[in-house]
CSV table of N, CA and C in Angstrom, one decimal:
chain,number,residue,atom,x,y,z
A,13,MET,N,120.8,88.7,221.2
A,13,MET,CA,120.2,89.1,222.5
A,13,MET,C,121.3,89.2,223.6
A,14,ASP,N,121.1,90.1,224.4
A,14,ASP,CA,122.2,90.2,225.4
A,14,ASP,C,121.8,89.4,226.7
A,15,ASP,N,122.7,89.3,227.6
A,15,ASP,CA,122.5,88.5,228.8
A,15,ASP,C,121.3,88.9,229.7
A,16,PHE,N,121.0,90.1,229.7
A,16,PHE,CA,120.0,90.6,230.6
A,16,PHE,C,118.6,90.1,230.1
A,17,LYS,N,118.4,90.0,228.9
A,17,LYS,CA,117.1,89.6,228.4
A,17,LYS,C,116.9,88.1,228.2
A,18,ARG,N,117.8,87.4,228.4
A,18,ARG,CA,117.7,85.9,228.3
A,18,ARG,C,116.8,85.4,229.4
A,19,ASP,N,116.9,86.0,230.5
A,19,ASP,CA,116.1,85.5,231.7
A,19,ASP,C,114.7,86.1,231.7
A,20,ASP,N,114.5,87.1,230.9
A,20,ASP,CA,113.2,87.9,231.0
A,20,ASP,C,112.1,87.0,230.4
A,21,PRO,N,111.0,86.7,231.2
A,21,PRO,CA,110.0,85.8,230.6
A,21,PRO,C,109.1,86.5,229.6
A,22,ASN,N,109.1,87.8,229.5
A,22,ASN,CA,108.3,88.5,228.5
A,22,ASN,C,109.0,88.6,227.1
A,23,VAL,N,110.2,88.2,227.0
A,23,VAL,CA,110.9,88.3,225.7
A,23,VAL,C,110.5,87.0,224.9
A,24,ILE,N,110.1,87.3,223.6
A,24,ILE,CA,109.8,86.2,222.7
A,24,ILE,C,111.0,85.8,221.9
A,25,THR,N,111.4,84.6,222.1
A,25,THR,CA,112.6,84.2,221.4
A,25,THR,C,112.2,83.7,220.0
A,26,PRO,N,113.0,84.0,219.1
A,26,PRO,CA,112.7,83.6,217.7
A,26,PRO,C,112.8,82.1,217.6
A,27,ILE,N,111.9,81.6,216.9
A,27,ILE,CA,111.8,80.1,216.6
A,27,ILE,C,112.1,79.9,215.2
A,28,GLY,N,112.9,79.0,214.9
A,28,GLY,CA,113.2,78.6,213.5
A,28,GLY,C,112.0,78.2,212.8
A,29,SER,N,112.0,78.3,211.5
A,29,SER,CA,110.9,77.9,210.6
A,29,SER,C,110.6,76.4,210.8
A,30,THR,N,109.3,76.1,210.9
A,30,THR,CA,109.0,74.7,211.0
A,30,THR,C,108.6,74.1,209.7
A,31,VAL,N,108.5,74.9,208.7
A,31,VAL,CA,108.1,74.5,207.4
A,31,VAL,C,109.4,74.3,206.6
A,32,ARG,N,109.6,73.2,206.0
A,32,ARG,CA,110.8,73.0,205.2
A,32,ARG,C,110.6,73.7,203.8
A,33,ARG,N,111.6,74.3,203.5
A,33,ARG,CA,111.5,75.1,202.2
A,33,ARG,C,112.2,74.2,201.1
A,34,ALA,N,111.5,74.2,200.0
A,34,ALA,CA,112.2,73.5,198.8
A,34,ALA,C,113.1,74.5,198.2
A,35,PRO,N,114.2,74.1,197.6
A,35,PRO,CA,115.1,75.0,197.0
A,35,PRO,C,114.5,75.6,195.8
A,36,GLU,N,114.7,76.9,195.6
A,36,GLU,CA,114.0,77.6,194.5
A,36,GLU,C,114.9,77.5,193.3
A,37,THR,N,114.3,77.3,192.2
A,37,THR,CA,115.0,77.3,190.9
A,37,THR,C,114.6,78.5,190.1
A,38,ILE,N,115.5,79.3,189.7
A,38,ILE,CA,115.2,80.5,188.9
A,38,ILE,C,115.6,80.2,187.4
A,39,ILE,N,114.6,80.3,186.6
A,39,ILE,CA,114.9,80.1,185.2
A,39,ILE,C,114.8,81.5,184.5
A,40,VAL,N,115.9,81.8,183.8
A,40,VAL,CA,115.9,83.1,183.1
A,40,VAL,C,115.8,82.8,181.6
A,41,GLU,N,114.7,83.3,181.1
A,41,GLU,CA,114.5,83.1,179.6
A,41,GLU,C,114.8,84.4,178.9
A,42,ARG,N,115.4,84.2,177.8
A,42,ARG,CA,115.7,85.4,176.9
A,42,ARG,C,114.4,85.9,176.3
A,43,GLU,N,114.3,87.2,176.3
A,43,GLU,CA,113.1,87.8,175.7
A,43,GLU,C,113.1,87.6,174.2
A,44,ARG,N,112.0,87.4,173.6
A,44,ARG,CA,111.9,87.3,172.2
A,44,ARG,C,111.5,88.6,171.6
A,45,THR,N,112.3,89.0,170.6
A,45,THR,CA,112.1,90.3,170.0
A,45,THR,C,111.7,90.2,168.5
A,46,THR,N,110.8,89.2,168.3
A,46,THR,CA,110.4,89.1,166.9
A,46,THR,C,109.5,90.3,166.4
A,47,ALA,N,108.9,90.9,167.3
A,47,ALA,CA,108.1,92.1,166.9
A,47,ALA,C,109.0,93.2,166.3
A,48,LEU,N,110.2,93.3,166.9
A,48,LEU,CA,111.1,94.3,166.4
A,48,LEU,C,111.6,94.0,165.0
A,49,TRP,N,111.8,92.7,164.8
A,49,TRP,CA,112.2,92.3,163.4
A,49,TRP,C,111.1,92.5,162.4
A,50,TRP,N,109.9,92.3,162.8
A,50,TRP,CA,108.7,92.6,161.9
A,50,TRP,C,108.7,94.1,161.5
A,51,VAL,N,108.9,94.9,162.5
A,51,VAL,CA,108.9,96.4,162.3
A,51,VAL,C,110.0,96.7,161.3
A,52,VAL,N,111.2,96.2,161.6
A,52,VAL,CA,112.3,96.5,160.8
A,52,VAL,C,112.1,96.0,159.3
A,53,GLY,N,111.5,94.8,159.2
A,53,GLY,CA,111.2,94.3,157.9
A,53,GLY,C,110.2,95.1,157.1
A,54,ILE,N,109.2,95.6,157.8
A,54,ILE,CA,108.1,96.4,157.1
A,54,ILE,C,108.7,97.7,156.7
A,55,LEU,N,109.5,98.3,157.6
A,55,LEU,CA,110.1,99.6,157.2
A,55,LEU,C,111.1,99.5,156.0
A,56,LEU,N,111.9,98.4,156.0
A,56,LEU,CA,112.8,98.2,154.9
A,56,LEU,C,112.0,97.9,153.6
A,57,ALA,N,110.9,97.2,153.6
A,57,ALA,CA,110.1,97.0,152.4
A,57,ALA,C,109.5,98.3,151.9
A,58,ALA,N,109.1,99.2,152.9
A,58,ALA,CA,108.6,100.5,152.5
A,58,ALA,C,109.7,101.3,151.8
A,59,VAL,N,110.9,101.3,152.3
A,59,VAL,CA,112.0,102.1,151.8
A,59,VAL,C,112.3,101.5,150.4
A,60,VAL,N,112.3,100.2,150.2
A,60,VAL,CA,112.6,99.6,148.9
A,60,VAL,C,111.6,100.0,147.9
A,61,PHE,N,110.3,99.9,148.2
A,61,PHE,CA,109.2,100.3,147.3
A,61,PHE,C,109.3,101.8,147.0
A,62,GLY,N,109.6,102.6,147.9
A,62,GLY,CA,109.7,104.0,147.7
A,62,GLY,C,110.8,104.3,146.7
A,63,LEU,N,111.9,103.7,146.9
A,63,LEU,CA,113.1,103.9,146.1
A,63,LEU,C,112.8,103.4,144.6
A,64,ILE,N,112.1,102.3,144.5
A,64,ILE,CA,111.7,101.8,143.2
A,64,ILE,C,110.8,102.8,142.5
A,65,TYR,N,109.8,103.3,143.3
A,65,TYR,CA,108.9,104.3,142.7
A,65,TYR,C,109.6,105.6,142.2
A,66,ILE,N,110.5,106.1,143.0
A,66,ILE,CA,111.2,107.3,142.7
A,66,ILE,C,112.1,107.1,141.5
A,67,LEU,N,112.7,105.9,141.3
A,67,LEU,CA,113.6,105.7,140.2
A,67,LEU,C,112.9,105.4,138.9
A,68,THR,N,111.7,104.9,139.0
A,68,THR,CA,111.0,104.5,137.8
A,68,THR,C,109.9,105.4,137.3
A,69,ARG,N,109.5,106.4,138.1
A,69,ARG,CA,108.4,107.3,137.7
A,69,ARG,C,108.9,108.2,136.5
A,70,PRO,N,107.9,108.6,135.7
A,70,PRO,CA,108.3,109.5,134.6
A,70,PRO,C,108.6,110.9,135.1
A,71,ALA,N,109.2,111.7,134.3
A,71,ALA,CA,109.6,113.0,134.7
A,71,ALA,C,108.3,113.9,134.9
A,72,ASP,N,108.4,114.7,135.9
A,72,ASP,CA,107.2,115.5,136.3
A,72,ASP,C,106.9,116.6,135.3
A,73,GLY,N,107.9,117.3,134.9
A,73,GLY,CA,107.7,118.5,134.1
A,73,GLY,C,108.1,118.2,132.6
A,74,PRO,N,107.7,119.1,131.7
A,74,PRO,CA,108.1,118.9,130.3
A,74,PRO,C,109.6,119.1,130.1
A,75,THR,N,110.1,118.5,129.1
A,75,THR,CA,111.5,118.6,128.8
A,75,THR,C,111.7,119.9,128.0
A,76,ASP,N,113.0,120.2,127.7
A,76,ASP,CA,113.2,121.4,126.9
A,76,ASP,C,112.7,121.3,125.5
A,77,ALA,N,112.9,120.1,124.9
A,77,ALA,CA,112.4,119.9,123.6
A,77,ALA,C,110.9,120.0,123.5
A,78,GLU,N,110.2,119.5,124.5
A,78,GLU,CA,108.7,119.7,124.5
A,78,GLU,C,108.3,121.1,124.6
A,79,LEU,N,109.1,121.9,125.4
A,79,LEU,CA,108.8,123.3,125.6
A,79,LEU,C,109.0,124.1,124.3
A,80,ARG,N,110.1,123.7,123.6
A,80,ARG,CA,110.4,124.4,122.3
A,80,ARG,C,109.3,124.0,121.2
A,81,VAL,N,108.8,122.8,121.2
A,81,VAL,CA,107.8,122.4,120.3
A,81,VAL,C,106.5,123.2,120.6
A,82,ALA,N,106.2,123.3,121.9
A,82,ALA,CA,104.9,124.0,122.3
A,82,ALA,C,105.0,125.5,121.9
A,83,GLN,N,106.2,126.1,122.1
A,83,GLN,CA,106.4,127.5,121.7
A,83,GLN,C,106.3,127.6,120.2
A,84,ALA,N,106.8,126.7,119.4
A,84,ALA,CA,106.7,126.8,118.0
A,84,ALA,C,105.3,126.6,117.5
A,85,GLU,N,104.6,125.7,118.1
A,85,GLU,CA,103.2,125.5,117.8
A,85,GLU,C,102.3,126.8,118.1
A,86,ALA,N,102.6,127.4,119.3
A,86,ALA,CA,101.9,128.6,119.6
A,86,ALA,C,102.2,129.7,118.7
A,87,ALA,N,103.5,129.9,118.3
A,87,ALA,CA,103.9,130.9,117.3
A,87,ALA,C,103.2,130.7,116.0
A,88,ALA,N,103.1,129.4,115.5
A,88,ALA,CA,102.5,129.1,114.2
A,88,ALA,C,101.0,129.4,114.3
A,89,ASP,N,100.4,129.1,115.4
A,89,ASP,CA,98.9,129.3,115.6
A,89,ASP,C,98.7,130.8,115.6
A,90,ASN,N,99.6,131.6,116.3
A,90,ASN,CA,99.4,133.0,116.3
A,90,ASN,C,99.6,133.6,114.9
A,91,ALA,N,100.6,133.1,114.1
A,91,ALA,CA,100.8,133.6,112.8
A,91,ALA,C,99.6,133.3,111.9
A,92,ARG,N,99.0,132.1,112.0
A,92,ARG,CA,97.8,131.7,111.3
A,92,ARG,C,96.6,132.6,111.6
A,93,GLN,N,96.4,132.9,112.9
A,93,GLN,CA,95.3,133.8,113.3
A,93,GLN,C,95.6,135.2,112.7
A,94,THR,N,96.8,135.7,112.7
A,94,THR,CA,97.1,137.0,112.2
A,94,THR,C,96.8,137.0,110.7
A,95,ALA,N,97.2,135.9,110.0
A,95,ALA,CA,97.0,135.9,108.5
A,95,ALA,C,95.5,135.8,108.2
A,96,GLU,N,94.7,135.1,109.0
A,96,GLU,CA,93.3,135.0,108.8
A,96,GLU,C,92.7,136.4,109.0
A,97,ALA,N,93.1,137.1,110.0
A,97,ALA,CA,92.6,138.4,110.3
A,97,ALA,C,92.9,139.4,109.2
A,98,ALA,N,94.1,139.3,108.7
A,98,ALA,CA,94.5,140.2,107.5
A,98,ALA,C,93.7,139.8,106.3
A,99,LEU,N,93.4,138.6,106.1
A,99,LEU,CA,92.6,138.2,104.9
A,99,LEU,C,91.2,138.7,105.0
A,100,VAL,N,90.6,138.6,106.2
A,100,VAL,CA,89.3,139.1,106.5
A,100,VAL,C,89.3,140.6,106.3
A,101,GLN,N,90.3,141.3,106.8
A,101,GLN,CA,90.3,142.8,106.6
A,101,GLN,C,90.5,143.2,105.1
A,102,ASN,N,91.3,142.4,104.4
A,102,ASN,CA,91.4,142.6,102.9
A,102,ASN,C,90.1,142.4,102.2
A,103,GLN,N,89.4,141.3,102.6
A,103,GLN,CA,88.1,141.1,102.0
A,103,GLN,C,87.1,142.3,102.3
A,104,ILE,N,87.1,142.7,103.5
A,104,ILE,CA,86.2,143.9,103.9
A,104,ILE,C,86.6,145.1,103.1
A,105,SER,N,87.9,145.4,103.0
A,105,SER,CA,88.3,146.5,102.2
A,105,SER,C,87.9,146.4,100.7
A,106,SER,N,88.1,145.2,100.2
A,106,SER,CA,87.7,144.9,98.8
A,106,SER,C,86.2,145.1,98.6
A,107,THR,N,85.5,144.7,99.6
A,107,THR,CA,84.0,144.8,99.5
A,107,THR,C,83.6,146.3,99.6
A,108,ARG,N,84.3,147.1,100.4
A,108,ARG,CA,84.0,148.5,100.5
A,108,ARG,C,84.4,149.2,99.2
A,109,ASP,N,85.5,148.8,98.7
A,109,ASP,CA,85.9,149.5,97.4
A,109,ASP,C,84.9,149.1,96.3
A,110,SER,N,84.4,147.9,96.3
A,110,SER,CA,83.4,147.5,95.3
A,110,SER,C,82.1,148.3,95.5
A,111,VAL,N,81.7,148.5,96.7
A,111,VAL,CA,80.5,149.3,97.0
A,111,VAL,C,80.7,150.7,96.6
A,112,ALA,N,81.9,151.2,96.9
A,112,ALA,CA,82.1,152.6,96.5
A,112,ALA,C,82.2,152.8,95.0
A,113,ILE,N,82.7,151.9,94.3
A,113,ILE,CA,82.7,151.9,92.8
A,113,ILE,C,81.3,151.8,92.3
A,114,ALA,N,80.5,150.9,92.9
A,114,ALA,CA,79.1,150.8,92.4
A,114,ALA,C,78.4,152.0,92.7
A,115,GLN,N,78.6,152.7,93.8
A,115,GLN,CA,77.9,153.9,94.1
A,115,GLN,C,78.3,155.0,93.2
A,116,ALA,N,79.6,155.1,92.9
A,116,ALA,CA,80.0,156.1,91.9
A,116,ALA,C,79.5,155.9,90.5
A,117,GLN,N,79.4,154.7,90.1
A,117,GLN,CA,78.9,154.4,88.8
A,117,GLN,C,77.4,154.7,88.7
A,118,SER,N,76.7,154.4,89.8
A,118,SER,CA,75.2,154.7,89.8
A,118,SER,C,75.0,156.2,89.9
A,119,ALA,N,75.9,156.9,90.5
A,119,ALA,CA,75.7,158.3,90.7
A,119,ALA,C,76.0,159.0,89.3
A,120,THR,N,76.8,158.5,88.5
A,120,THR,CA,77.1,159.1,87.2
A,120,THR,C,76.2,158.6,86.2
A,121,ALA,N,75.5,157.6,86.4
A,121,ALA,CA,74.5,157.2,85.3
A,121,ALA,C,73.2,157.8,85.4
């Protein structure tokens, strides 16, 4: 405050605090990040289980040997069906020939 206002009766002079203040003590505690470690542990466990699953699962598709066996079985089945069809056609032809012979014999008799 300057000299002119010291004598002014309308000026409110600041009064010091009448209440005694106790000294403040600030305690800084370190944050606990156990939740972060739980998340890291769960993710690590998931990665380990996924890796074990990928390394121990059986092969998805058939191997080359299995494909060759399947092709050979299909070819053998096809050959069997063709042979059966030829046998049936041979029996039908034999039956027709027998009928034709019987008709010829009955016509001449």
